[in-house]
Structure formats: structure tokens, C-alpha cells
Amino acid sequence: MIISISGTPGTGKSAVAKLLAKRMNANLLSISSLVDKTKHSWDNGRKTKIVNVKDLQKVVRKKIVKEKINIVEGHLSHLLDADVVIILRCNPRELKRRLEKKKWDKAKIAENVQAEILDEILIDAIGKHGRKNIFEIDTSRKAAEATAAAIKQILNNQKTKEYHAGKLDWSEEYKDYLIR
């Protein structure tokens, strides 16, 4: 089984994936540690790596342990093959606060907050996987432990309706932010 844990930066992907992997004795693959093994370029304007997703998929395939549960964690994991896709979401105001605390550049903060408002990762995930087996968890006020517990409930077919993709929508509350 392959579980993808994705979301905009600052939503808690790494912390949640580490906890979940430990609790489930799962093989944890972190996209950030695998990107350097892929073909990628650098976008100077956005100060980010541009990753070839097909090449990343090849690298991930080589690291999958067939006899175990595999958790693929990272911003691009929703674009890779997975049996279940978990998208961590965060209220844009809280996300901005978290990224400021990490001392991110204002332009990168704005880009990621806008991506969160517009459901970019969810839309990309649905484009890749369809709606089945895609779930969203709001981490705005949820600790990593509670988020990991929610994922375990989803994997055990409990509370799947509560976390079904499309339930979170920040667009109405933050539409003025997008117009700026």
C-alpha cells in the first residue's frame, strides 16, 4: 500500500508522516530527500526547484518496499502513484503565521497562501487520481498526533465522509486576499 501525504508548505506533512510511519511500522519516503536524485532545474524568480514528476516517480518506485506500508511525504507526493492520498490543509491566516515563523520570504508566503485558498493541491490530486481515496484534513488547530490518528481512522474506513475531498473551502472567506 502507498499512502501519499501532501499539502502546501507549513501544513505539517513531515511531522505527521514521521509519527504515522513510526506508529504503523511503515517505510517513509520523503520527497525532499529524493528530489536531488531526479532531473530538476532551478526557477530563480520563484526560488524553487522545478522537478520532473515522471523522473521522481521512477526514483520513488525503486524505494518502495512491497511487503510494507509505504508513506510518501512531500509537496509533490499527490502527483505520484498512491492508493490513498491525504492532503493536509491549513486556514490561510494560520498558514501565513506558520510560514512567517519559519522566516519565509514574503513572496513565497503569498504564493503558498494563495495556493491554499485556491485548493491547488486538491485540484492537482483529483486530476491525477480522481476523487476516490483522496482525503483532506484541516491541521489549523490539530496537533501532529491528532492528524496522524485521523489518518489511521481514514485507513481503517472510519470517518471517511468527514475527511472526504472537497469539504474544505477557504475561497469565500479569503476572496479579498486573492484580489490584491
Coordinates of N, CA and C in Angstrom, one line a residue, residues 22 31 36 39-40 50 55-56 73-75 105 112-113 118 138 145-146 154 158-159 175:
K22 N 6.1 5.7 12.2 CA 6.5 5.0 13.4 C 5.4 4.2 14.0
I31 N 9.9 13.2 -0.1 CA 10.2 13.8 -1.4 C 11.4 14.7 -1.4
D36 N 16.9 15.4 -5.2 CA 18.3 15.6 -5.7 C 18.7 14.4 -6.5
K39 N 15.9 14.5 -12.2 CA 16.2 15.6 -13.1 C 15.4 16.8 -12.6
H40 N 16.1 17.9 -12.4 CA 15.3 19.1 -12.0 C 16.1 20.3 -12.4
I50 N 12.4 23.0 -9.9 CA 11.4 22.5 -10.8 C 11.7 21.0 -11.1
D55 N 10.3 11.5 -13.6 CA 11.6 11.0 -13.1 C 11.5 10.8 -11.6
L56 N 10.8 11.6 -10.8 CA 10.6 11.5 -9.4 C 9.8 10.2 -9.1
E73 N 5.8 11.2 1.6 CA 5.5 12.5 2.1 C 6.2 13.6 1.4
G74 N 5.4 14.7 1.1 CA 6.0 15.8 0.5 C 5.1 16.5 -0.5
H75 N 5.5 17.7 -0.8 CA 4.6 18.6 -1.6 C 4.2 18.0 -3.0
D105 N 10.3 34.1 2.9 CA 10.2 35.3 2.1 C 8.7 35.7 1.9
N112 N 2.1 30.6 -1.5 CA 1.6 29.4 -0.8 C 0.3 29.6 -0.2
V113 N 0.0 30.8 0.4 CA -1.3 31.1 1.0 C -2.3 31.1 -0.2
L118 N -6.9 28.6 -3.1 CA -7.5 28.1 -4.4 C -7.5 26.6 -4.5
D138 N -7.9 19.3 8.0 CA -7.6 20.6 8.4 C -6.7 20.5 9.6
E145 N -0.1 14.6 16.3 CA -0.6 13.4 16.8 C -2.0 13.1 16.5
A146 N -2.9 14.2 16.6 CA -4.3 14.1 16.2 C -4.5 13.9 14.7
I154 N -9.0 7.1 8.8 CA -9.3 7.0 7.3 C -8.9 5.7 6.7
Q158 N -12.9 4.5 8.8 CA -13.7 5.2 9.7 C -13.7 6.7 9.4
K159 N -14.8 7.4 9.6 CA -14.8 8.9 9.4 C -14.4 9.3 8.0
K175 N -11.5 35.6 -0.3 CA -11.5 36.1 -1.7 C -10.8 37.5 -1.8

